[in-house]
PDB file of C-alpha atoms in Angstrom:
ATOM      1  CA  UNK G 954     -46.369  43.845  55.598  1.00 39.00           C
ATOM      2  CA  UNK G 955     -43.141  41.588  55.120  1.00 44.00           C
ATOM      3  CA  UNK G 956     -41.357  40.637  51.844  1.00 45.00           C
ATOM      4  CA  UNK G 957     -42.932  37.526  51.578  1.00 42.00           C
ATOM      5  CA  UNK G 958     -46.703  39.060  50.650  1.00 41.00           C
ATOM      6  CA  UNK G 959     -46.200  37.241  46.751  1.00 43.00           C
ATOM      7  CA  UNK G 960     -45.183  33.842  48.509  1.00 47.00           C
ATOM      8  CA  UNK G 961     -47.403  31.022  50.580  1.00 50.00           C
ATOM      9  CA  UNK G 962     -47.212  31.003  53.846  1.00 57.00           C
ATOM     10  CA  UNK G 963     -44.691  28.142  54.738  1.00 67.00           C
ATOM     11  CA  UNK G 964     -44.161  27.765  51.084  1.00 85.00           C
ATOM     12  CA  UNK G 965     -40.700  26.661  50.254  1.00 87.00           C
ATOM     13  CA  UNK G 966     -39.715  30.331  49.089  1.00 86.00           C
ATOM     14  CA  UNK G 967     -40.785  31.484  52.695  1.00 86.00           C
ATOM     15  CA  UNK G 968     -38.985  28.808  54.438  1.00 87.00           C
ATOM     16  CA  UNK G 969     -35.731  29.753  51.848  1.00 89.00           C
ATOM     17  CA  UNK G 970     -35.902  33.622  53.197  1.00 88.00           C
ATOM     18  CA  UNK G 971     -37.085  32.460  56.893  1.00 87.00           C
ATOM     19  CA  UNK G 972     -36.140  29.343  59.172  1.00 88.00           C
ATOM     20  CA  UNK G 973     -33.741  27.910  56.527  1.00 92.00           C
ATOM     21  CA  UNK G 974     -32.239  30.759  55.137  1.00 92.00           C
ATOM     22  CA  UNK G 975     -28.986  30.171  56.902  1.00 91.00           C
ATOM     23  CA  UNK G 976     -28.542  26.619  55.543  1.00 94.00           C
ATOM     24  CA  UNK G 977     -29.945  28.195  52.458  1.00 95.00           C
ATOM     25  CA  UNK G 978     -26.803  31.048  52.346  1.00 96.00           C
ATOM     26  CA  UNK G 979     -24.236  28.643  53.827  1.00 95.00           C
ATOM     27  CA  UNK G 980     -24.649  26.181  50.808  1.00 96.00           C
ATOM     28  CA  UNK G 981     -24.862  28.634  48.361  1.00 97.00           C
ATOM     29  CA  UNK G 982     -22.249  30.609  49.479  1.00 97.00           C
ATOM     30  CA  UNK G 983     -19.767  27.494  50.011  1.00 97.00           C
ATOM     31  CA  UNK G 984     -20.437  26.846  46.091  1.00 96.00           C
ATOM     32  CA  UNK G 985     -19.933  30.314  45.678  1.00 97.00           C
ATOM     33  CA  UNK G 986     -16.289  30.691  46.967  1.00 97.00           C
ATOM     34  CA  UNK G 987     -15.155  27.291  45.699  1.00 95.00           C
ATOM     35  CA  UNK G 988     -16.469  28.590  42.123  1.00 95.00           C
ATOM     36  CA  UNK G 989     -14.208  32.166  42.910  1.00 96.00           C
ATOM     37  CA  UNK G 990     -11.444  29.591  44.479  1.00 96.00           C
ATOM     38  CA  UNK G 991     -11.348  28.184  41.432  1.00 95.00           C
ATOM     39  CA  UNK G 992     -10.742  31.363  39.419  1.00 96.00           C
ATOM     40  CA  UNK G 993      -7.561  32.579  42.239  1.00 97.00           C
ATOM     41  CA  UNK G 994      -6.176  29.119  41.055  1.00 97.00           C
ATOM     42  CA  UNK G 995      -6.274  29.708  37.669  1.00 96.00           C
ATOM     43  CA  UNK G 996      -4.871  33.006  38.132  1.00 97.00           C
ATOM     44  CA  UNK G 997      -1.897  31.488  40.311  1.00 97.00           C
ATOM     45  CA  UNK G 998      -1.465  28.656  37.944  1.00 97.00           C
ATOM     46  CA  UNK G 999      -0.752  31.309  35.355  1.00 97.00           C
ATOM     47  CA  UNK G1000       1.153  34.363  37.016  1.00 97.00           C
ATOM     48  CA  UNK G1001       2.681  32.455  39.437  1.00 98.00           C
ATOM     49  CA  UNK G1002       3.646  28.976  38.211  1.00 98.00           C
ATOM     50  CA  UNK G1003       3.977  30.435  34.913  1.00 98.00           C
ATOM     51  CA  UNK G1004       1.623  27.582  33.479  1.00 97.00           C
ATOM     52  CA  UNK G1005       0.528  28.531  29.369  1.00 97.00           C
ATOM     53  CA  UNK G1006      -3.575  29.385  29.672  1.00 94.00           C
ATOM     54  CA  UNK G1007      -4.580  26.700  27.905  1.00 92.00           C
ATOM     55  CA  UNK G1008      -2.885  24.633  30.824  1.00 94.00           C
ATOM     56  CA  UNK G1009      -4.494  26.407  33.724  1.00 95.00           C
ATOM     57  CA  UNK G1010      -7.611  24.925  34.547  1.00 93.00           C
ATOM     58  CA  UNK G1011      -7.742  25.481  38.065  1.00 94.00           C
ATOM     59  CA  UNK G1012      -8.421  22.527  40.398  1.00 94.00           C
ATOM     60  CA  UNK G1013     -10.953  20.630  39.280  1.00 92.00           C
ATOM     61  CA  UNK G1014     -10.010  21.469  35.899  1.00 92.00           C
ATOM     62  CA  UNK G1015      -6.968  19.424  35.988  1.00 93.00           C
ATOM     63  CA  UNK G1016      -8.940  16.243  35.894  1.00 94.00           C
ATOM     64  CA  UNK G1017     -11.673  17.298  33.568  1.00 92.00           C
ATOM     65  CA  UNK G1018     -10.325  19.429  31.789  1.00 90.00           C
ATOM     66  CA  UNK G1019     -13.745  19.376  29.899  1.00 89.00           C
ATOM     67  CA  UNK G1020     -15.154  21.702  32.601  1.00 86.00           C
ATOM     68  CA  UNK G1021     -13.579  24.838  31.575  1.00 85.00           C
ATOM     69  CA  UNK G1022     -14.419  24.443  27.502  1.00 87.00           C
ATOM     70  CA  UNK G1023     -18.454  24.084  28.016  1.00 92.00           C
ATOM     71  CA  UNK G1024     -19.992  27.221  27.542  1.00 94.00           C
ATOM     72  CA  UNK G1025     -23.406  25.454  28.511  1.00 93.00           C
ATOM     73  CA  UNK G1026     -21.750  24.764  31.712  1.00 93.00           C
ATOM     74  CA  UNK G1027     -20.360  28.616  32.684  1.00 94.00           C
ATOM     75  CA  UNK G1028     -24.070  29.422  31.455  1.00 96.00           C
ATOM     76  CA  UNK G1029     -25.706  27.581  33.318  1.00 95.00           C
ATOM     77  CA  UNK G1030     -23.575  27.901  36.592  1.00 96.00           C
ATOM     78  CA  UNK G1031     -24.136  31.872  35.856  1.00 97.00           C
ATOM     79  CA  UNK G1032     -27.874  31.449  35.776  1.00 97.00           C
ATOM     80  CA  UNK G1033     -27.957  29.396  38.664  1.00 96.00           C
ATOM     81  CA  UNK G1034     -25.917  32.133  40.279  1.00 97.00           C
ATOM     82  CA  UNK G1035     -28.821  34.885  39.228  1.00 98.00           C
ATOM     83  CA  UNK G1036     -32.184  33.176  40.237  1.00 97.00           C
ATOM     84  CA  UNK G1037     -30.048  32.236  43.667  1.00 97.00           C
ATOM     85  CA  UNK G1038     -28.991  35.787  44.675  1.00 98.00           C
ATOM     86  CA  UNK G1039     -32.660  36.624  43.279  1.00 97.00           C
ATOM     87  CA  UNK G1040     -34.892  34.072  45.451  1.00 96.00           C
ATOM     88  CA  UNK G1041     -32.379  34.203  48.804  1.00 96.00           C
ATOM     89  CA  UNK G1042     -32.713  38.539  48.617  1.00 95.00           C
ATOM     90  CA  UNK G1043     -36.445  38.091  50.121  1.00 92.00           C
ATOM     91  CA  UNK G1044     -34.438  37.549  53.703  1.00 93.00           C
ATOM     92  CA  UNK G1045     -31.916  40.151  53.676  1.00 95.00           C
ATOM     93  CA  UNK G1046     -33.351  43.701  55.032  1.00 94.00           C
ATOM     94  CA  UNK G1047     -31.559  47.349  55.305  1.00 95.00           C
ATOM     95  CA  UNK G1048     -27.562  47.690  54.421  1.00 96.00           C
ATOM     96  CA  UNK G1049     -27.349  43.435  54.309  1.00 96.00           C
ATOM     97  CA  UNK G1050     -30.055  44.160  51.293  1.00 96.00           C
ATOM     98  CA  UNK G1051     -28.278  46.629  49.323  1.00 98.00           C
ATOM     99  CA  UNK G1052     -25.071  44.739  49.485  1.00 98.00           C
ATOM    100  CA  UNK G1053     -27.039  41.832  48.535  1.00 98.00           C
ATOM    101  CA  UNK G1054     -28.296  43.903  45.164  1.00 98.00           C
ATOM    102  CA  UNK G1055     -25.049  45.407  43.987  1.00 98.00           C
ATOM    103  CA  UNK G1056     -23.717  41.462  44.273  1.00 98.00           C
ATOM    104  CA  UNK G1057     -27.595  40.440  41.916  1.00 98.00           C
ATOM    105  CA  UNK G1058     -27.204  43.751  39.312  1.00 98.00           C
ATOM    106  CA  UNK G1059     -23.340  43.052  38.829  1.00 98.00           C
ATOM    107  CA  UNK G1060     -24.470  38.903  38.540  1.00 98.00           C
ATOM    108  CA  UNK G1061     -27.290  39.991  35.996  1.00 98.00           C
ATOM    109  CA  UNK G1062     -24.450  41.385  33.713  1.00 98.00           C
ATOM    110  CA  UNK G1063     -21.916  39.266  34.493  1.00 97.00           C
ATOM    111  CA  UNK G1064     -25.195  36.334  33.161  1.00 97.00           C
ATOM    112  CA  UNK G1065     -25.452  38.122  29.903  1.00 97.00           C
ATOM    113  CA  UNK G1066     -21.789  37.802  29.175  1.00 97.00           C
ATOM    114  CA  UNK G1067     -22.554  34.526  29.534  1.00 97.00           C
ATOM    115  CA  UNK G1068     -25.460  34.214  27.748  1.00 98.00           C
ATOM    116  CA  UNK G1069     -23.347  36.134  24.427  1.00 98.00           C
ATOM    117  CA  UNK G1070     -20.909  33.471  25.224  1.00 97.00           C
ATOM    118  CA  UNK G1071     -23.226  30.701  24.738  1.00 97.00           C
ATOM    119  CA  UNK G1072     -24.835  31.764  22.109  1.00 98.00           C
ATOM    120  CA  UNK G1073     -21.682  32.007  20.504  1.00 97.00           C
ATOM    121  CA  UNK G1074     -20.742  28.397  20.921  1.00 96.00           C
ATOM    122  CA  UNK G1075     -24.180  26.998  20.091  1.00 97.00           C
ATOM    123  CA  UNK G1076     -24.608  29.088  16.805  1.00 97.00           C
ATOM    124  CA  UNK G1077     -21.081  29.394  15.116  1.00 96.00           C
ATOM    125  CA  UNK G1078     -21.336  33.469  14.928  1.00 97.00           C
ATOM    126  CA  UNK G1079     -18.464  34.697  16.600  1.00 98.00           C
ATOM    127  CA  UNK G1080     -18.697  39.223  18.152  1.00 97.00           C
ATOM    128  CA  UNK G1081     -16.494  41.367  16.098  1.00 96.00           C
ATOM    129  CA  UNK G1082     -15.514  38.476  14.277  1.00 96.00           C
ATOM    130  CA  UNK G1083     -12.985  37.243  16.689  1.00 97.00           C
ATOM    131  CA  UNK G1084     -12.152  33.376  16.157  1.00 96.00           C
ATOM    132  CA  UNK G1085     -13.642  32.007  19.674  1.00 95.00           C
ATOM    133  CA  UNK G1086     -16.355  32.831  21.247  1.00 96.00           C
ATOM    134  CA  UNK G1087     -15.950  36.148  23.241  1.00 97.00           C
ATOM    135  CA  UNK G1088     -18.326  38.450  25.511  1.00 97.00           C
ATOM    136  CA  UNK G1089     -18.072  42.352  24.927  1.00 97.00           C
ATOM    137  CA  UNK G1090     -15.806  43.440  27.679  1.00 97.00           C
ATOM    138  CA  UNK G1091     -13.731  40.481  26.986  1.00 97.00           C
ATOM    139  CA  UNK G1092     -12.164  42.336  23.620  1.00 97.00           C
ATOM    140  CA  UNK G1093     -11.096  44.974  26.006  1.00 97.00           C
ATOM    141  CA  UNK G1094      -9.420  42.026  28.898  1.00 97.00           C
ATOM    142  CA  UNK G1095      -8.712  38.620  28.788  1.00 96.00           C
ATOM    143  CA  UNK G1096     -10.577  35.769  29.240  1.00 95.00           C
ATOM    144  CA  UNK G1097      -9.012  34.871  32.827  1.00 95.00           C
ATOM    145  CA  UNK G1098      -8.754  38.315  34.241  1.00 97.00           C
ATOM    146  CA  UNK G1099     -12.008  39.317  32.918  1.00 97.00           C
ATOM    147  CA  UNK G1100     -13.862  36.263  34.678  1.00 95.00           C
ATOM    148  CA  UNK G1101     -11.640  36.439  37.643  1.00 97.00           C
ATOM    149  CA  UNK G1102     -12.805  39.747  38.109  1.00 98.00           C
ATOM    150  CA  UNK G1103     -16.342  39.209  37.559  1.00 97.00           C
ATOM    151  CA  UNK G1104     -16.293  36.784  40.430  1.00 97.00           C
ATOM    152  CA  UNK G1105     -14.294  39.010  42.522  1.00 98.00           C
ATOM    153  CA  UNK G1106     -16.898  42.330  42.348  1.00 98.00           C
ATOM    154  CA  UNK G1107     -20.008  39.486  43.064  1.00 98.00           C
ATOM    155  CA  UNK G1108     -18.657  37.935  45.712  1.00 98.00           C
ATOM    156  CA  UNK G1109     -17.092  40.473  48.153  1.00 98.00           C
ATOM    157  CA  UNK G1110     -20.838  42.095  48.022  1.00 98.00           C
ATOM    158  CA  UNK G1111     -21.978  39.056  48.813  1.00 98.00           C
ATOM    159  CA  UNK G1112     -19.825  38.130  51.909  1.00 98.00           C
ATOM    160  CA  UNK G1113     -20.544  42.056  53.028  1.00 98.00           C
ATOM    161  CA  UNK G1114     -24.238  41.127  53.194  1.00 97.00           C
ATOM    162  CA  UNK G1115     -24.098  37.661  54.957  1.00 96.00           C
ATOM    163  CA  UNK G1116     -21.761  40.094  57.148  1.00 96.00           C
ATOM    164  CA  UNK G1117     -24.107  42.988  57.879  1.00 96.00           C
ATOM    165  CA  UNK G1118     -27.501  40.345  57.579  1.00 95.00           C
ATOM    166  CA  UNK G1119     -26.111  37.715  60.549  1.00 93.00           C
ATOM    167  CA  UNK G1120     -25.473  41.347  62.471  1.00 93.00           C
ATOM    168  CA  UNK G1121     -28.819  42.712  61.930  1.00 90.00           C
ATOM    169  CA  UNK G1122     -30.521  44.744  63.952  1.00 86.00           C
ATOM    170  CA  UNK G1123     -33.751  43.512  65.992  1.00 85.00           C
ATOM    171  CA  UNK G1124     -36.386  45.146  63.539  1.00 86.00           C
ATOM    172  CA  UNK G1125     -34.265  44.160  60.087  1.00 87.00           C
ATOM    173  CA  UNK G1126     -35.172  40.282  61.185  1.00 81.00           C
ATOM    174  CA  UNK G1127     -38.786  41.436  62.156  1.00 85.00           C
ATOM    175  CA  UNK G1128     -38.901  42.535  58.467  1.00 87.00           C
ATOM    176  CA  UNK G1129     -37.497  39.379  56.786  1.00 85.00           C
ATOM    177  CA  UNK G1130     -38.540  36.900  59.312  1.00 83.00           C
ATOM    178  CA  UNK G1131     -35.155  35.732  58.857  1.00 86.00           C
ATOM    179  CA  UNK G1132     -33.585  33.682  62.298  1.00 82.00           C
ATOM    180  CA  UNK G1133     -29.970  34.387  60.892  1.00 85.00           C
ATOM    181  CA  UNK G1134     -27.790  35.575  63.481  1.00 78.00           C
ATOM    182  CA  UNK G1135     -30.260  35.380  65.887  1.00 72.00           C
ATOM    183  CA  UNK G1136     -29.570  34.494  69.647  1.00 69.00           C
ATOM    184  CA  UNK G1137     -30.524  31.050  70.703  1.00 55.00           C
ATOM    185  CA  UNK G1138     -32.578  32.738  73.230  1.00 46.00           C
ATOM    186  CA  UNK G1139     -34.486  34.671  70.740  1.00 50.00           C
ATOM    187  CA  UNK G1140     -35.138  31.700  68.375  1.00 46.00           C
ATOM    188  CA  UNK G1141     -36.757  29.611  71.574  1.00 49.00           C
ATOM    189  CA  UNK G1142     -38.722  32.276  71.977  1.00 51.00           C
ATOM    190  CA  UNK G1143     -40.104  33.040  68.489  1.00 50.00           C
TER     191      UNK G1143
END
């Protein structure tokens, strides 16, 4: 029995965790490191160029600046971040999975900041009654450190998994039907 018993046979789902699951994880994973890119920016902007916060928008930032004040936006992007690392799982198998999980259960808290945050914005309430909208562990750390972070302890799971997953062993791909890492030889063959 493989992981892909509650999806169609050659449904798009199966074809995300099977044959296109590397093209799948390379563009997702591009995103995902230009997203944590732009957070090391941000951070150099302000502890290295000395640049005020308010200032530091990262790269693409600097010419919309409108793209760091939308809480819909950081929700959404956070969301979009969950139900990825949630449907692209179903092709990881062994250590690559667990990797893969830590990176999903740190992402499912890191969405419900988010989701505090955007409620925030949207309804005018404002936790402990601070005067912007803030998530919990954010009155303990800063905005920028805090979200810097965050992207920091999902991504390095992440890139251990794609690690471990493109190394798998012979019966992890059997399991996923995943042709990641895979030698040509192999996928002429299958």
């Amino acid at each position: 029995m493989t992981t892909f018993e509650n999806t169609r046979p050659g449904g798009f789902l199966a074809g995300l965790n099977s044959r296109h699951h590397h093209q799948a994880l390379a563009v997702f994973m591009a995103v995902v490191i230009a997203h944590w890119a732009e957070h090391i920016v941000q951070a150099v902007q302000i502890y290295a160029l000395g640049w005020p916060v308010a200032r530091a928008r990262g790269v693409l930032g600097m010419p919309f600046p409108w793209l760091i004040s939308q809480e819909w936006l950081h929700y959404g992007y956070a969301l979009v971040m969950l139900v990825f690392l949630w449907v692209l799982r179903h092709g990881f198998a062994g250590r690559s999975r667990q990797w893969w999980n830590l990176a999903l259960a740190i992402q499912f808290w890191h969405h419900i900041e988010h989701l505090l945050l955007f409620i925030q914005a949207q309804s005018g309430w404002r936790l402990a009654g601070q005067k912007v909208p803030t998530s919990i562990i954010q009155l303990l750390v800063p905005r920028v450190e805090l979200h810097l972070f965050y992207n920091t302890i999902v991504t390095i799971p992440m890139i251990v998994a794609v690690i471990l997953h493109r190394r798998a062993s012979a019966a992890e791909h059997e399991l996923t039907g995943c042709v990641c890492g895979l030698p040509k030889a192999a996928l002429a063959t299958s």
